[in-house]
mmCIF file of C-alpha atoms and ligand atoms in Angstrom:
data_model
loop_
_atom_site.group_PDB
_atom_site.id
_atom_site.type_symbol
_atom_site.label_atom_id
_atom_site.label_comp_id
_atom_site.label_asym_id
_atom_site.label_seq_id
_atom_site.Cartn_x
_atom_site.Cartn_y
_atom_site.Cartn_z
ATOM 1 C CA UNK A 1 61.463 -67.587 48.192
ATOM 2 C CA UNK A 2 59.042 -64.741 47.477
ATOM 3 C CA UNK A 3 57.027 -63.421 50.519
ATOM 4 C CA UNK A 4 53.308 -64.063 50.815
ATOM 5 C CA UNK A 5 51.413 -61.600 50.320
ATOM 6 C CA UNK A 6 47.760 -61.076 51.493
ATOM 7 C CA UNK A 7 45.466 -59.469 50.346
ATOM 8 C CA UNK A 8 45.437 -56.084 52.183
ATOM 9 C CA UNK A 9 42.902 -53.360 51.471
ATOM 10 C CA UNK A 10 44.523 -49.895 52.002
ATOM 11 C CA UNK A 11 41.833 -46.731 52.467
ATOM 12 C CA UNK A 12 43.760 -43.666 51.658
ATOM 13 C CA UNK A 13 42.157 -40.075 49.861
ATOM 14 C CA UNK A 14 44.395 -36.542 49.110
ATOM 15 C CA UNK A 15 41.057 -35.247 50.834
ATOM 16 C CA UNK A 16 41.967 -36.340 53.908
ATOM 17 C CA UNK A 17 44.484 -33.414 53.831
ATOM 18 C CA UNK A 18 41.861 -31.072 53.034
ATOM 19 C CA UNK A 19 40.852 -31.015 56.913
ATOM 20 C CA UNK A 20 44.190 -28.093 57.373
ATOM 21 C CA UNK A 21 45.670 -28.049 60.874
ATOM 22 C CA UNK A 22 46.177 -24.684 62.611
ATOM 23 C CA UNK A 23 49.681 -23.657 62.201
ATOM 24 C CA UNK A 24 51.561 -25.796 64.779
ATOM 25 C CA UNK A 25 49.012 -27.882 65.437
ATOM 26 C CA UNK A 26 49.818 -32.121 65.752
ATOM 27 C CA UNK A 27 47.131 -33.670 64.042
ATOM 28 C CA UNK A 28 48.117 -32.320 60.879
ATOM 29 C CA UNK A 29 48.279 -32.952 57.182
ATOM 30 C CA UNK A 30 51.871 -33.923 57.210
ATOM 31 C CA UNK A 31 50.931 -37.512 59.472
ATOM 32 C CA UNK A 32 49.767 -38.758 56.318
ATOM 33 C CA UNK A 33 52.077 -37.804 54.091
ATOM 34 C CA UNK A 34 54.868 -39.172 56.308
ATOM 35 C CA UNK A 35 52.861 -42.555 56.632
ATOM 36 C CA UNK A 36 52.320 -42.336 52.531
ATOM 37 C CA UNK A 37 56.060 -41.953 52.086
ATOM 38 C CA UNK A 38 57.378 -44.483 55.082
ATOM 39 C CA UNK A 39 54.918 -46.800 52.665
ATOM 40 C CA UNK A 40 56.803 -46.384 49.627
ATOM 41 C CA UNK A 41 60.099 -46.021 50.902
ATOM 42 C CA UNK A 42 59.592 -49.752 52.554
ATOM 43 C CA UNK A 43 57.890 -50.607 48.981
ATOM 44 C CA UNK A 44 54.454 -51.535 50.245
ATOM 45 C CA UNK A 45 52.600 -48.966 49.099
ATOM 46 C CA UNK A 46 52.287 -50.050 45.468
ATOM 47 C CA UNK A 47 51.547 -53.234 47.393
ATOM 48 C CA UNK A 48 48.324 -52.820 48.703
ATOM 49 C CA UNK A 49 44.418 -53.137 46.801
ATOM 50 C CA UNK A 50 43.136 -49.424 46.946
ATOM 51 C CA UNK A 51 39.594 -49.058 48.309
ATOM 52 C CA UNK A 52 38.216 -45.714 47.510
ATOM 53 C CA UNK A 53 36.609 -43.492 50.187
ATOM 54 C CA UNK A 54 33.162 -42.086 49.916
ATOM 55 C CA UNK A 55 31.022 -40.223 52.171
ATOM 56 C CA UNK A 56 29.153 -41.778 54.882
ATOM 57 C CA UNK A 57 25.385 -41.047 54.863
ATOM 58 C CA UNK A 58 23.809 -39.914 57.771
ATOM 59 C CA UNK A 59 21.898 -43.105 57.706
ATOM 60 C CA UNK A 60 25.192 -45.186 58.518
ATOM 61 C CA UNK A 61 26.793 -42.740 60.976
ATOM 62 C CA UNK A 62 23.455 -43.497 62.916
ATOM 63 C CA UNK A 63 24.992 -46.355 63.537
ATOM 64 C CA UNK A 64 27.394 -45.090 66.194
ATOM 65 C CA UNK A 65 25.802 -41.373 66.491
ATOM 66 C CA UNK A 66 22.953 -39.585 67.558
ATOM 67 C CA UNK A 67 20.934 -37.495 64.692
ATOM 68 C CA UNK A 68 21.157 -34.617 66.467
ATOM 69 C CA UNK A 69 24.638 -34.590 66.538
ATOM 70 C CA UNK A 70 25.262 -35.799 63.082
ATOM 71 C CA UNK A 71 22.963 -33.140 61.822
ATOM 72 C CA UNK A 72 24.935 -30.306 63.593
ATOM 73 C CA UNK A 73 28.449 -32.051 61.975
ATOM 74 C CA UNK A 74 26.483 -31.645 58.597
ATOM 75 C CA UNK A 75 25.380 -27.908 59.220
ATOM 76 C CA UNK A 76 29.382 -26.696 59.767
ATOM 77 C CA UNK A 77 30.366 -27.964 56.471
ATOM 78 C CA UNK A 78 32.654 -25.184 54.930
ATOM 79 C CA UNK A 79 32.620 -23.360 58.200
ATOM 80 C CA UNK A 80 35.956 -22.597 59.756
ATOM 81 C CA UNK A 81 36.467 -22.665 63.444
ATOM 82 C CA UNK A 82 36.168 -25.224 66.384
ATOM 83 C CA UNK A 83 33.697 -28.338 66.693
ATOM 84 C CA UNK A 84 34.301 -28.063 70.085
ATOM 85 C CA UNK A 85 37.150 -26.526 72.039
ATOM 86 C CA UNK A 86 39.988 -28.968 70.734
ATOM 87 C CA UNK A 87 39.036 -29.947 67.198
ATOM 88 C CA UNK A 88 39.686 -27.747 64.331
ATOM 89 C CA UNK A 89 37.821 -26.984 61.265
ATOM 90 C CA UNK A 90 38.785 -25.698 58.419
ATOM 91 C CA UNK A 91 36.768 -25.981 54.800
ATOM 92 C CA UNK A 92 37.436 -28.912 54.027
ATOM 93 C CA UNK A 93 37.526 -30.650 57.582
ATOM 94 C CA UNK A 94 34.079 -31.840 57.162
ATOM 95 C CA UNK A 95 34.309 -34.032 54.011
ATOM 96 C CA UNK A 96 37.283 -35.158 55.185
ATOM 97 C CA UNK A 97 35.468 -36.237 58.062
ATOM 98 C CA UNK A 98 32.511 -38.018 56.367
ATOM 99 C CA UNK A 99 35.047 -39.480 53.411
ATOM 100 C CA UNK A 100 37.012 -41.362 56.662
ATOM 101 C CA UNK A 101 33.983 -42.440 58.042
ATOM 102 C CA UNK A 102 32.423 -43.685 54.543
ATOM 103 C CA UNK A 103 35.612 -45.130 53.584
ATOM 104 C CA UNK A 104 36.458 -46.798 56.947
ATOM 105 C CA UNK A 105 32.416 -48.927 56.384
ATOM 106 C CA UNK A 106 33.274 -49.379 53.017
ATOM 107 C CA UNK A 107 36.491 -51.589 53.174
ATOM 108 C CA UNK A 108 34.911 -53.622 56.397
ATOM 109 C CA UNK A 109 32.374 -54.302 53.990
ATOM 110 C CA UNK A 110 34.390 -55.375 51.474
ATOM 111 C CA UNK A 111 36.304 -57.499 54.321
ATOM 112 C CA UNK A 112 32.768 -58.541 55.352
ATOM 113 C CA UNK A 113 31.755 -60.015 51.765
ATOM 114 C CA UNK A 114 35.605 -61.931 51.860
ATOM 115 C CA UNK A 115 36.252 -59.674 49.159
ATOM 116 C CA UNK A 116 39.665 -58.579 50.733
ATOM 117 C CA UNK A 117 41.125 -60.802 53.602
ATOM 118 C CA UNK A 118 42.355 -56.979 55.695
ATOM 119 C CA UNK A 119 42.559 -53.728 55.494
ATOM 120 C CA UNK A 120 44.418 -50.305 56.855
ATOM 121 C CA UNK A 121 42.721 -47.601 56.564
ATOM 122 C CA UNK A 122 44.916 -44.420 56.647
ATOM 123 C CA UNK A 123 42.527 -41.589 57.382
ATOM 124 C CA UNK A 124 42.096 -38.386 59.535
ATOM 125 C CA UNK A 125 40.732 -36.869 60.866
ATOM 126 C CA UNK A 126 40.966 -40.089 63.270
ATOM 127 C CA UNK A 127 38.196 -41.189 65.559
ATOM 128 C CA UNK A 128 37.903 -43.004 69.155
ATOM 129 C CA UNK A 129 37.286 -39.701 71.262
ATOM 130 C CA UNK A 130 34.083 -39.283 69.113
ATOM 131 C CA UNK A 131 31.048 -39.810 71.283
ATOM 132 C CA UNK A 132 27.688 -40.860 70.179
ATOM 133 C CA UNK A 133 26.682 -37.000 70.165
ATOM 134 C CA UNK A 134 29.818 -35.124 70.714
ATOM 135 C CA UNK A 135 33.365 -34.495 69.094
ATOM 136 C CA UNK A 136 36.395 -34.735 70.935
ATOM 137 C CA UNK A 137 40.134 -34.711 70.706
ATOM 138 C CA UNK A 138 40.807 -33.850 67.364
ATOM 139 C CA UNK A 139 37.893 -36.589 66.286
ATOM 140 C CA UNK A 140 34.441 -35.723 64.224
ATOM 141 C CA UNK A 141 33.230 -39.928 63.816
ATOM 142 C CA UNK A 142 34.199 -42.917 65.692
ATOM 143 C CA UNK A 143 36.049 -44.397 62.000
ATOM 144 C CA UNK A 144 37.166 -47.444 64.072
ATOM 145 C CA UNK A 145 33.443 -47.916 66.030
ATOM 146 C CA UNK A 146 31.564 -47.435 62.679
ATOM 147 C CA UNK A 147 33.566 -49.786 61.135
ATOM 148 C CA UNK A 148 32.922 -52.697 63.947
ATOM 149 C CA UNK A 149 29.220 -51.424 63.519
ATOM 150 C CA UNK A 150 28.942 -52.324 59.916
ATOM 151 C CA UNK A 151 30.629 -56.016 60.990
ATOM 152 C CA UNK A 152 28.419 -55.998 64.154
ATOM 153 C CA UNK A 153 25.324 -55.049 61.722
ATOM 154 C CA UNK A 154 25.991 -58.565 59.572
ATOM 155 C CA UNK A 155 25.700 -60.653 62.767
ATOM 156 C CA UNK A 156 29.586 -60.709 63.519
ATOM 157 C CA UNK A 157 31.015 -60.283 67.169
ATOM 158 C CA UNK A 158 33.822 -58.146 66.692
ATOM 159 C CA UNK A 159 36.681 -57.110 68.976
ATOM 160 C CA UNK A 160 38.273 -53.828 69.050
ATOM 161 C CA UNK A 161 41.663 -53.465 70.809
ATOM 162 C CA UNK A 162 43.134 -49.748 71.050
ATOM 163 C CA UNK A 163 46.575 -49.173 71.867
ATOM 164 C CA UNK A 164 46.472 -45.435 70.997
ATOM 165 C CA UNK A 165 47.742 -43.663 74.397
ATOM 166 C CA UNK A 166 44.476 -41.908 74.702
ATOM 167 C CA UNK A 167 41.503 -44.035 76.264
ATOM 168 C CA UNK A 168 39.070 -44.077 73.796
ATOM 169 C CA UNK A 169 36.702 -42.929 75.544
ATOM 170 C CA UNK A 170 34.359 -42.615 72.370
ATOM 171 C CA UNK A 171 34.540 -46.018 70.910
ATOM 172 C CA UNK A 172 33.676 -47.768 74.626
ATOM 173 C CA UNK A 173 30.627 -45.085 75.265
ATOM 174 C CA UNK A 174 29.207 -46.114 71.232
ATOM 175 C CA UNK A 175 29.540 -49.749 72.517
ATOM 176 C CA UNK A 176 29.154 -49.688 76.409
ATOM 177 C CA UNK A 177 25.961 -51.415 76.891
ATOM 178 C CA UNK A 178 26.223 -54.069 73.878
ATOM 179 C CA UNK A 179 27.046 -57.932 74.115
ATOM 180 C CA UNK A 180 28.305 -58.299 70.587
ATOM 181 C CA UNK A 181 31.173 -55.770 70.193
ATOM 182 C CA UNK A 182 33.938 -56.235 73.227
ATOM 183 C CA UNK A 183 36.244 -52.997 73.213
ATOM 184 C CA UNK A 184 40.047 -53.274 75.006
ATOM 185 C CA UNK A 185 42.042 -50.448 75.391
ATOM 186 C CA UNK A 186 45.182 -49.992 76.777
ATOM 187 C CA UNK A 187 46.493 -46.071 77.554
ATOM 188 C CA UNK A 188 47.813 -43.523 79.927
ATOM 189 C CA UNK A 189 45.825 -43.063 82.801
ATOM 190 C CA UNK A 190 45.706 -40.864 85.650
ATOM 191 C CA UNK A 191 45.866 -37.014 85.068
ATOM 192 C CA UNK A 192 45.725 -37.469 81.343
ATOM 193 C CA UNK A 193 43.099 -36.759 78.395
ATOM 194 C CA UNK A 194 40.435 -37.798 77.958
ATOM 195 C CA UNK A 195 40.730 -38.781 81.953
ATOM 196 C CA UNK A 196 38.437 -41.765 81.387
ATOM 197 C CA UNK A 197 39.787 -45.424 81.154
ATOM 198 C CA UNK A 198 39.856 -46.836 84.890
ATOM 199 C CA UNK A 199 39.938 -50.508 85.288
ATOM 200 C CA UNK A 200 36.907 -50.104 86.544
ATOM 201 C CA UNK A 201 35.122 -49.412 83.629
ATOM 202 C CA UNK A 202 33.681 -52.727 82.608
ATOM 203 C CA UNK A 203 29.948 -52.016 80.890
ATOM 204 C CA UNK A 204 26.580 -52.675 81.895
ATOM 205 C CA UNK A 205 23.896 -54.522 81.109
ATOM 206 C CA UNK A 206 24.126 -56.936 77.852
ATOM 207 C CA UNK A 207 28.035 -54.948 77.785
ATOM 208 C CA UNK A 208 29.352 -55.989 81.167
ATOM 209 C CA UNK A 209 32.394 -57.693 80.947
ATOM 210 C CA UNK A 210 32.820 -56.476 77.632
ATOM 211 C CA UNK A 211 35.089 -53.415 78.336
ATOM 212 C CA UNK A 212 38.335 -53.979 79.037
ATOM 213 C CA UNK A 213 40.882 -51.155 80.273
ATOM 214 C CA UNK A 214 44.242 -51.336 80.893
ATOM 215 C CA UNK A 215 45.825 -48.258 82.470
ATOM 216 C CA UNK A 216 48.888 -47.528 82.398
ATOM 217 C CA UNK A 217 51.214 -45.135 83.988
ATOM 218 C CA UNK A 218 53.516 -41.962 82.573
ATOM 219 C CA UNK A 219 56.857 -43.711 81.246
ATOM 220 C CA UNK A 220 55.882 -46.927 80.572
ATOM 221 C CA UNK A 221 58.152 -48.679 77.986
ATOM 222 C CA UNK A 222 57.545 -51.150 75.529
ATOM 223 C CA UNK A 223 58.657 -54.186 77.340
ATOM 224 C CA UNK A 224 55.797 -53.275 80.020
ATOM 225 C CA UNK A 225 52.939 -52.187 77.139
ATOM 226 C CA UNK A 226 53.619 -55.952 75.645
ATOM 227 C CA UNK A 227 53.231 -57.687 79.055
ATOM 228 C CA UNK A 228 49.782 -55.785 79.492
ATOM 229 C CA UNK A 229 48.791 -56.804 75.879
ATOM 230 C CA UNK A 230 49.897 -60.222 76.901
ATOM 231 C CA UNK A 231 48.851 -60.833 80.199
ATOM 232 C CA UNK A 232 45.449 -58.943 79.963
ATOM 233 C CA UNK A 233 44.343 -58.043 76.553
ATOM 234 C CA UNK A 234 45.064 -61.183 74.153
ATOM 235 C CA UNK A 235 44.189 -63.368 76.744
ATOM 236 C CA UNK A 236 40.203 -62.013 76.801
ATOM 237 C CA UNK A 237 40.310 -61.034 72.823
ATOM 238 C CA UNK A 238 40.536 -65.085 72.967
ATOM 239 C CA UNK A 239 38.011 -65.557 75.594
ATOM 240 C CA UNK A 240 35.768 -63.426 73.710
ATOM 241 C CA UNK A 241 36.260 -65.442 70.540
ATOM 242 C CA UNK A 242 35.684 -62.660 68.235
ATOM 243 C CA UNK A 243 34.493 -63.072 64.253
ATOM 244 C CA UNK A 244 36.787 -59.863 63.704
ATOM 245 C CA UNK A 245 39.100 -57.487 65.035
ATOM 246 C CA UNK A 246 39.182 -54.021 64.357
ATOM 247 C CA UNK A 247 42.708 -52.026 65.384
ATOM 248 C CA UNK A 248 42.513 -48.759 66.514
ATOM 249 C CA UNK A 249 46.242 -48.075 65.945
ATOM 250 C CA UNK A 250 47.617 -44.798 67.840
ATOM 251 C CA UNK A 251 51.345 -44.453 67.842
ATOM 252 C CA UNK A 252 51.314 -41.777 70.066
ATOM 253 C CA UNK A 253 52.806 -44.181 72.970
ATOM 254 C CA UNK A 254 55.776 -43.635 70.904
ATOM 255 C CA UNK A 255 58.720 -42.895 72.964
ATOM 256 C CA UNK A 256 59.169 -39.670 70.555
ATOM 257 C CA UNK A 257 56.020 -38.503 70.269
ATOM 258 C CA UNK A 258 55.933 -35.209 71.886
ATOM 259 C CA UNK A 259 51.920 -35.492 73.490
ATOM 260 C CA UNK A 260 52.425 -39.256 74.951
ATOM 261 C CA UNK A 261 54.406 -39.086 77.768
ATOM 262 C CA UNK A 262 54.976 -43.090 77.322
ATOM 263 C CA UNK A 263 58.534 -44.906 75.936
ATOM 264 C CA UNK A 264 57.389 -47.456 73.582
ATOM 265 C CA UNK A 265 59.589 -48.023 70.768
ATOM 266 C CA UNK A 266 59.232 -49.398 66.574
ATOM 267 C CA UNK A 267 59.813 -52.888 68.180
ATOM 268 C CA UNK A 268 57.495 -53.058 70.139
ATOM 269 C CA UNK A 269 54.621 -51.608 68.094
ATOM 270 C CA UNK A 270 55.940 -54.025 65.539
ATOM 271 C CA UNK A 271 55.432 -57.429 67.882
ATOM 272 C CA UNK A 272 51.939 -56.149 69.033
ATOM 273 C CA UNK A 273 50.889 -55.856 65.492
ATOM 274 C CA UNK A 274 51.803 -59.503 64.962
ATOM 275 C CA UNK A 275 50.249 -60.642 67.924
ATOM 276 C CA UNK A 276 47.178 -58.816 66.772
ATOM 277 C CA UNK A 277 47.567 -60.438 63.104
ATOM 278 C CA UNK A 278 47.825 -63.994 65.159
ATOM 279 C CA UNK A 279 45.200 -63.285 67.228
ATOM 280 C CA UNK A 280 42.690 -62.731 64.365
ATOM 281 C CA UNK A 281 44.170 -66.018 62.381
ATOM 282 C CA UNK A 282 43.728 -67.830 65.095
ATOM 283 C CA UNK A 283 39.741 -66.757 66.173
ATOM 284 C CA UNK A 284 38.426 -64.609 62.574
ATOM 285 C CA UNK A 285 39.714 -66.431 59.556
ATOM 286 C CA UNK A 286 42.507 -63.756 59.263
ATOM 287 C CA UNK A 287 40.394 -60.886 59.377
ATOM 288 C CA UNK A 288 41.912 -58.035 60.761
ATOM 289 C CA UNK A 289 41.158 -54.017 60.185
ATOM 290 C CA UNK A 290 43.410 -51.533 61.219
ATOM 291 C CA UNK A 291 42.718 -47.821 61.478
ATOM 292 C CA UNK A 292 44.617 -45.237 62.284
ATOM 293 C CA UNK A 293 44.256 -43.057 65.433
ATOM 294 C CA UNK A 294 46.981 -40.535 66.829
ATOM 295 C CA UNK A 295 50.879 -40.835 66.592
ATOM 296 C CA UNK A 296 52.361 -37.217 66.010
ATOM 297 C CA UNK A 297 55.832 -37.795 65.657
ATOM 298 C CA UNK A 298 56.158 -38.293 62.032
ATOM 299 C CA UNK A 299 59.263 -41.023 61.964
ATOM 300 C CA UNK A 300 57.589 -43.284 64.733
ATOM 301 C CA UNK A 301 54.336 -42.450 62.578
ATOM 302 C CA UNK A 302 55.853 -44.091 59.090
ATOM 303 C CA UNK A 303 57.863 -46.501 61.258
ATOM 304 C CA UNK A 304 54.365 -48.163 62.892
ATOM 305 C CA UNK A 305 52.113 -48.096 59.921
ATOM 306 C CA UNK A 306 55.107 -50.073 58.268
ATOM 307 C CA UNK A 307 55.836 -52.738 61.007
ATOM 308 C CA UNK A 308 51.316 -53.255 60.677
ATOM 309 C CA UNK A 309 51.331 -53.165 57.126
ATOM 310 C CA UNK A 310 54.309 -55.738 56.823
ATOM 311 C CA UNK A 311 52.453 -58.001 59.968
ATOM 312 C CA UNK A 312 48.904 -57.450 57.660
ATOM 313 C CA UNK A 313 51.172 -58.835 54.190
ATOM 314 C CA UNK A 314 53.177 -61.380 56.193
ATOM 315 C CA UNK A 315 55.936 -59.651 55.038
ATOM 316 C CA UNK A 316 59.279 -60.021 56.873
ATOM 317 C CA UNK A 317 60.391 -57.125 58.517
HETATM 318 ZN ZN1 LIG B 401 46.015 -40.477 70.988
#
């Protein structure tokens, strides 16, 4: 019996390896590339509906950033140097940048009109450490945030889970005081970037309640990051009865990715991506949007985009 096969928006542009690493550097060109090839090695890639990426205008980064900030972002196009003290530029870094950003509103849009049923977008440079007016950790626009905008613009309440290692801290400050977008993340906490993330962190105002962080500590292996997804995260994603979910998938939790610090292996980043598929069939007519985050170990890179693209298809593994 052939597989079902959904239909699955993929955002991918070569420009997105126009924003050049630094020699030795982890968020670099080669991430993609492995994920492209881990794609067509499982035979997905070929698989997929391609949605192109275009530039964001400043008028829809406003919707997660502060002019001031976007205009600066603008200004250092072509420049090469630092946005701040850990993110790179180099010449192209800044349409790379805006084309992620674009591209990541476009396909929720096209999710949003029930034009495609989910998406992945594969882009860098990635996104949740951008603030509303600051870069951060290798991130120039919250892709993920923007994207959960354009839903949250069209009168959906959305739900963003992040199981990158690294709190993203920029997606909860974009949504900290709002009622309509909840934001769950689940990272390394406790003498680790970005350093934000307690438990405590819950929102205010209209947005209290609708943070949810999950620390976790230094070694923690996949059997433990599944019992916090199960026993704290999927439990309010339900609760909050979202009409979608975004993803921000990080596969830096990895056990071999060289910045994380965690033990996490394919399996498990394989279940939590069909829990996450469930979760949306069950509360957001299948919707579901991934986007990609860290992950710097190139094998456990291509390994975890697989295992989410195959959960996105319902494809056996
Ligand atoms: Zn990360």
């Amino acid at each position: 019996m052939r597989d079902a096969v959904m239909n699955v928006g993929l955002l991918y542009d070569e420009r997105f390896l126009e924003h050049r690493a630094p020699a030795g550097h982890p968020e670099c060109e080669q991430r993609l590339e492995a994920c492209v090839q881990a794609l067509e090695q499982a035979e997905l890639w070929s698989r997929f509906e391609r949605v192109d990426a275009r530039r964001a205008s400043a008028e829809q980064l406003g919707l997660c950033h502060e002019e001031p900030y976007i205009r600066r972002v603008l200004g250092a196009e072509g420049l090469v140097g630092q946005l701040d003290h850990d993110t790179f530029m180099s010449p192209g870094s800044v349409e790379a940048a805006l084309l992620a950003a674009g591209g990541c509103i476009a396909l929720a849009e096209r999710i949003a009109d029930g034009a495609l049923a989910r998406g992945f977008a594969l882009v860098r440079p990635p996104g949740h450490h951008a603030e509303p007016a600051a870069s951060g950790g290798f991130c120039y626009f919250g892709n993920a945030a923007l994207a959960a905008a354009t839903f949250a613009q069209r009168g959906m309440r959305v739900a963003i889970v992040d199981y990158d290692v690294h709190h993203g801290n920029g997606t909860q400050d974009i949504f900290y005081r709002r009622g309509d977008v909840f934001f769950a993340s689940m990272h390394r906490y406790g003498g680790y970037y970005p350093g934000t993330g307690a438990a405590s962190e819950r929102g205010v105002g209209e947005g209290e309640g609708k943070t949810l962080n999950v620390p976790l500590s230094a070694g923690c292996d996949g059997a433990t990051f599944l019992a916090r997804f199960e026993d704290a995260i999927a439990p309010a994603v339900s609760a909050f009865a979202p009409d979608m979910l975004v993803v921000s998938a990080g596969y830096d939790a990895h056990e071999r990715d060289p910045l994380g610090g965690l033990r996490v292996d394919d399996a498990a980043f394989a279940t939590i991506a069909k829990r996450l598929v469930q979760l949306g069939s069950e509360h957001c007519d299948g919707r579901v949007l991934f986007v990609l985050e860290g992950g710097y170990d190139f094998q456990a890179l291509g390994a975890g985009v697989v295992s989410a693209t195959r959960a996105l298809m319902e494809v056996a593994a």
